[in-house]
GROMACS .gro file of C-alpha atoms in nm:
model
  243
    1UNK     CA    1   5.393  -6.039   5.934
    2UNK     CA    2   5.659  -5.773   5.954
    3UNK     CA    3   5.729  -5.544   6.273
    4UNK     CA    4   5.553  -5.202   6.250
    5UNK     CA    5   5.671  -4.911   6.438
    6UNK     CA    6   5.411  -4.735   6.671
    7UNK     CA    7   5.400  -4.365   6.516
    8UNK     CA    8   5.265  -4.236   6.829
    9UNK     CA    9   5.563  -4.364   7.029
   10UNK     CA   10   5.822  -4.165   6.787
   11UNK     CA   11   5.621  -3.880   6.805
   12UNK     CA   12   5.637  -3.850   7.191
   13UNK     CA   13   6.010  -3.891   7.160
   14UNK     CA   14   6.047  -3.625   6.906
   15UNK     CA   15   5.820  -3.385   7.136
   16UNK     CA   16   6.023  -3.482   7.400
   17UNK     CA   17   6.341  -3.404   7.236
   18UNK     CA   18   6.220  -3.123   7.108
   19UNK     CA   19   6.097  -3.006   7.426
   20UNK     CA   20   6.449  -3.086   7.570
   21UNK     CA   21   6.624  -2.858   7.312
   22UNK     CA   22   6.386  -2.606   7.380
   23UNK     CA   23   6.473  -2.605   7.742
   24UNK     CA   24   6.838  -2.577   7.657
   25UNK     CA   25   6.794  -2.268   7.458
   26UNK     CA   26   6.582  -2.136   7.744
   27UNK     CA   27   6.840  -2.189   8.021
   28UNK     CA   28   7.087  -2.025   7.776
   29UNK     CA   29   6.871  -1.744   7.726
   30UNK     CA   30   6.829  -1.697   8.082
   31UNK     CA   31   7.198  -1.715   8.138
   32UNK     CA   32   7.275  -1.465   7.872
   33UNK     CA   33   7.020  -1.203   8.027
   34UNK     CA   34   7.158  -1.237   8.374
   35UNK     CA   35   7.501  -1.158   8.256
   36UNK     CA   36   7.384  -0.847   8.080
   37UNK     CA   37   7.427  -0.505   8.320
   38UNK     CA   38   7.111  -0.304   8.359
   39UNK     CA   39   7.157   0.073   8.336
   40UNK     CA   40   7.219   0.284   8.634
   41UNK     CA   41   6.928   0.457   8.819
   42UNK     CA   42   6.934   0.841   8.749
   43UNK     CA   43   6.926   1.030   9.095
   44UNK     CA   44   6.646   1.141   9.272
   45UNK     CA   45   6.536   1.496   9.329
   46UNK     CA   46   6.668   1.518   9.670
   47UNK     CA   47   7.023   1.470   9.524
   48UNK     CA   48   7.002   1.761   9.282
   49UNK     CA   49   6.883   1.992   9.546
   50UNK     CA   50   7.184   1.921   9.767
   51UNK     CA   51   7.397   1.972   9.469
   52UNK     CA   52   7.277   2.304   9.408
   53UNK     CA   53   7.298   2.396   9.780
   54UNK     CA   54   7.659   2.319   9.778
   55UNK     CA   55   7.690   2.513   9.434
   56UNK     CA   56   7.545   2.824   9.581
   57UNK     CA   57   7.720   2.790   9.924
   58UNK     CA   58   8.076   2.761   9.735
   59UNK     CA   59   7.973   3.078   9.523
   60UNK     CA   60   7.878   3.296   9.825
   61UNK     CA   61   8.214   3.188   9.986
   62UNK     CA   62   8.395   3.316   9.695
   63UNK     CA   63   8.193   3.667   9.706
   64UNK     CA   64   8.262   3.703  10.066
   65UNK     CA   65   8.643   3.631  10.046
   66UNK     CA   66   8.636   3.908   9.722
   67UNK     CA   67   8.433   4.169   9.923
   68UNK     CA   68   8.692   4.103  10.249
   69UNK     CA   69   8.988   4.169  10.011
   70UNK     CA   70   8.852   4.478   9.868
   71UNK     CA   71   8.768   4.590  10.241
   72UNK     CA   72   9.122   4.503  10.302
   73UNK     CA   73   9.267   4.701  10.008
   74UNK     CA   74   9.031   5.000  10.075
   75UNK     CA   75   9.176   5.042  10.429
   76UNK     CA   76   9.518   5.007  10.331
   77UNK     CA   77   9.453   5.283  10.094
   78UNK     CA   78   9.282   5.508  10.339
   79UNK     CA   79   9.585   5.433  10.611
   80UNK     CA   80   9.813   5.617  10.335
   81UNK     CA   81   9.558   5.894  10.237
   82UNK     CA   82   9.600   6.239  10.419
   83UNK     CA   83   9.350   6.307  10.678
   84UNK     CA   84   9.071   6.526  10.676
   85UNK     CA   85   9.171   6.680  10.982
   86UNK     CA   86   9.471   6.831  10.828
   87UNK     CA   87   9.339   7.156  10.839
   88UNK     CA   88   9.272   7.138  11.239
   89UNK     CA   89   9.641   6.966  11.285
   90UNK     CA   90   9.788   7.277  11.127
   91UNK     CA   91   9.558   7.513  11.303
   92UNK     CA   92   9.697   7.359  11.629
   93UNK     CA   93   9.918   7.556  11.824
   94UNK     CA   94  10.299   7.500  11.791
   95UNK     CA   95  10.519   7.481  12.068
   96UNK     CA   96  10.784   7.744  12.114
   97UNK     CA   97  11.146   7.697  12.257
   98UNK     CA   98  11.215   7.720  12.623
   99UNK     CA   99  11.298   8.049  12.706
  100UNK     CA  100  11.132   8.263  12.429
  101UNK     CA  101  10.913   8.553  12.574
  102UNK     CA  102  10.540   8.516  12.554
  103UNK     CA  103  10.322   8.808  12.450
  104UNK     CA  104  10.084   8.905  12.765
  105UNK     CA  105   9.807   9.105  12.760
  106UNK     CA  106   9.843   9.439  12.964
  107UNK     CA  107   9.608   9.723  13.032
  108UNK     CA  108   9.596   9.961  12.791
  109UNK     CA  109   9.348  10.219  12.680
  110UNK     CA  110   9.165  10.014  12.429
  111UNK     CA  111   8.812   9.980  12.517
  112UNK     CA  112   8.665   9.645  12.595
  113UNK     CA  113   8.322   9.506  12.583
  114UNK     CA  114   8.045   9.405  12.352
  115UNK     CA  115   8.013   9.689  12.088
  116UNK     CA  116   8.272   9.897  12.222
  117UNK     CA  117   8.459  10.057  11.932
  118UNK     CA  118   8.810  10.189  11.986
  119UNK     CA  119   8.754  10.466  11.704
  120UNK     CA  120   8.456  10.597  11.894
  121UNK     CA  121   8.711  10.675  12.235
  122UNK     CA  122   8.855  11.020  12.183
  123UNK     CA  123   9.103  11.208  12.366
  124UNK     CA  124   9.169  11.586  12.411
  125UNK     CA  125   9.388  11.820  12.587
  126UNK     CA  126   9.333  12.144  12.736
  127UNK     CA  127   9.479  12.418  12.990
  128UNK     CA  128   9.305  12.600  13.259
  129UNK     CA  129   9.408  12.923  13.133
  130UNK     CA  130   9.501  13.063  12.783
  131UNK     CA  131   9.774  13.286  12.926
  132UNK     CA  132   9.992  13.280  13.252
  133UNK     CA  133  10.163  13.538  13.442
  134UNK     CA  134  10.515  13.529  13.575
  135UNK     CA  135  10.530  13.232  13.837
  136UNK     CA  136  10.180  13.103  13.773
  137UNK     CA  137  10.197  12.760  13.666
  138UNK     CA  138   9.961  12.589  13.411
  139UNK     CA  139   9.717  12.309  13.494
  140UNK     CA  140   9.743  12.042  13.186
  141UNK     CA  141   9.449  11.839  13.143
  142UNK     CA  142   9.380  11.528  12.953
  143UNK     CA  143   9.028  11.408  12.872
  144UNK     CA  144   8.910  11.099  12.739
  145UNK     CA  145   8.547  11.058  12.651
  146UNK     CA  146   8.365  10.722  12.512
  147UNK     CA  147   8.160  10.791  12.202
  148UNK     CA  148   7.998  10.444  12.211
  149UNK     CA  149   7.641  10.352  12.281
  150UNK     CA  150   7.765  10.095  12.536
  151UNK     CA  151   7.987  10.152  12.844
  152UNK     CA  152   8.353  10.105  12.793
  153UNK     CA  153   8.640   9.974  13.017
  154UNK     CA  154   8.935  10.203  12.939
  155UNK     CA  155   9.284  10.239  13.127
  156UNK     CA  156   9.334  10.589  13.257
  157UNK     CA  157   9.645  10.494  13.483
  158UNK     CA  158   9.982  10.694  13.426
  159UNK     CA  159  10.147  10.396  13.237
  160UNK     CA  160   9.911  10.474  12.958
  161UNK     CA  161   9.931  10.856  12.929
  162UNK     CA  162  10.158  11.133  12.850
  163UNK     CA  163  10.154  11.526  12.899
  164UNK     CA  164  10.402  11.662  12.639
  165UNK     CA  165  10.480  12.044  12.598
  166UNK     CA  166  10.680  12.157  12.288
  167UNK     CA  167  10.749  12.503  12.148
  168UNK     CA  168  10.797  12.464  11.763
  169UNK     CA  169  11.023  12.179  11.726
  170UNK     CA  170  11.181  12.208  12.082
  171UNK     CA  171  11.066  11.946  12.315
  172UNK     CA  172  11.023  12.135  12.653
  173UNK     CA  173  10.868  11.871  12.878
  174UNK     CA  174  10.720  11.513  12.920
  175UNK     CA  175  10.554  11.351  13.218
  176UNK     CA  176  10.688  11.009  13.144
  177UNK     CA  177  11.064  11.167  13.142
  178UNK     CA  178  11.087  11.131  13.521
  179UNK     CA  179  10.811  10.903  13.601
  180UNK     CA  180  10.958  10.643  13.863
  181UNK     CA  181  10.634  10.461  13.921
  182UNK     CA  182  10.384  10.385  13.657
  183UNK     CA  183  10.028  10.273  13.771
  184UNK     CA  184   9.725  10.138  13.594
  185UNK     CA  185   9.344  10.262  13.647
  186UNK     CA  186   9.103  10.091  13.447
  187UNK     CA  187   8.752  10.260  13.460
  188UNK     CA  188   8.420  10.192  13.301
  189UNK     CA  189   8.297  10.485  13.133
  190UNK     CA  190   7.935  10.532  13.010
  191UNK     CA  191   7.825  10.611  12.685
  192UNK     CA  192   7.879  10.977  12.607
  193UNK     CA  193   8.062  11.041  12.952
  194UNK     CA  194   8.436  11.147  12.986
  195UNK     CA  195   8.732  11.066  13.244
  196UNK     CA  196   8.982  11.368  13.325
  197UNK     CA  197   9.339  11.353  13.448
  198UNK     CA  198   9.509  11.688  13.550
  199UNK     CA  199   9.886  11.763  13.602
  200UNK     CA  200  10.016  12.079  13.737
  201UNK     CA  201  10.332  12.185  13.526
  202UNK     CA  202  10.613  12.341  13.711
  203UNK     CA  203  10.707  12.553  13.417
  204UNK     CA  204  11.059  12.346  13.409
  205UNK     CA  205  11.237  12.139  13.154
  206UNK     CA  206  11.285  11.770  13.119
  207UNK     CA  207  11.466  11.518  12.886
  208UNK     CA  208  11.457  11.151  12.829
  209UNK     CA  209  11.590  10.945  13.127
  210UNK     CA  210  11.534  11.249  13.370
  211UNK     CA  211  11.885  11.368  13.363
  212UNK     CA  212  11.920  11.747  13.536
  213UNK     CA  213  11.856  12.029  13.345
  214UNK     CA  214  11.912  12.388  13.440
  215UNK     CA  215  11.740  12.572  13.149
  216UNK     CA  216  11.400  12.699  13.184
  217UNK     CA  217  11.123  12.755  12.942
  218UNK     CA  218  11.132  13.090  12.797
  219UNK     CA  219  10.882  13.367  12.898
  220UNK     CA  220  10.803  13.698  12.770
  221UNK     CA  221  10.480  13.619  12.605
  222UNK     CA  222  10.603  13.297  12.444
  223UNK     CA  223  10.328  13.019  12.294
  224UNK     CA  224  10.383  12.673  12.405
  225UNK     CA  225  10.183  12.364  12.278
  226UNK     CA  226  10.021  12.115  12.487
  227UNK     CA  227   9.913  11.756  12.348
  228UNK     CA  228   9.806  11.466  12.563
  229UNK     CA  229   9.848  11.111  12.468
  230UNK     CA  230   9.664  10.783  12.585
  231UNK     CA  231   9.761  10.449  12.459
  232UNK     CA  232   9.891  10.574  12.106
  233UNK     CA  233   9.569  10.821  12.092
  234UNK     CA  234   9.718  11.149  12.026
  235UNK     CA  235   9.489  11.451  12.121
  236UNK     CA  236   9.451  11.789  11.908
  237UNK     CA  237   9.703  12.051  12.003
  238UNK     CA  238   9.614  12.302  12.298
  239UNK     CA  239   9.803  12.667  12.279
  240UNK     CA  240   9.864  12.850  12.574
  241UNK     CA  241  10.110  13.154  12.664
  242UNK     CA  242  10.349  13.217  12.924
  243UNK     CA  243  10.457  13.578  13.052
   0.00000   0.00000   0.00000
């Protein structure tokens, strides 16, 4: 009888062989999968927050630097611009060279005090008689009146006054021609009140500088004019006669 193969045995080998081939393919597939790189994992939300904070901080730094530059430029421009105190500087006192005489206030008949107006202070001239006999000396009177409604301080010293006698264009006499010691006399004159100064004239002539002069004023009924002056204020004329 001939030899018969066992079909079950062949089947087992083939199956085994098949399974071996399958195992080889599986190992190759596993090796291939192991060599392929997996895609990178996306950053988390914490990373995005850190990035946003960094970008925001950088933006703030740029803005601060820009503002600082503007402030520096503005300060440079302001340094070159004229100051608003220029008017005050222009009005400041200017130093005068050494030796320059300085104006100083001197007593005068100008009224002082609150509400005291100079144009309301008047000066008048008068004589004690309208006519004088031979050898009789006239008494010349200067009168200053305060027409203000408030008291006024007025200097009625001899430094401020003049008794002047003229005859036409002829200057006969002035109390300042031979005045050697001028005085100051400041008085407070009440509203509506007056102060007077009297001068007895010796019927003599004078010239400026008080040079000696022998000529005498005329007589025989000649008329003369007396005017009083006080710190630039001139009185109306007072006419009198000498016999």
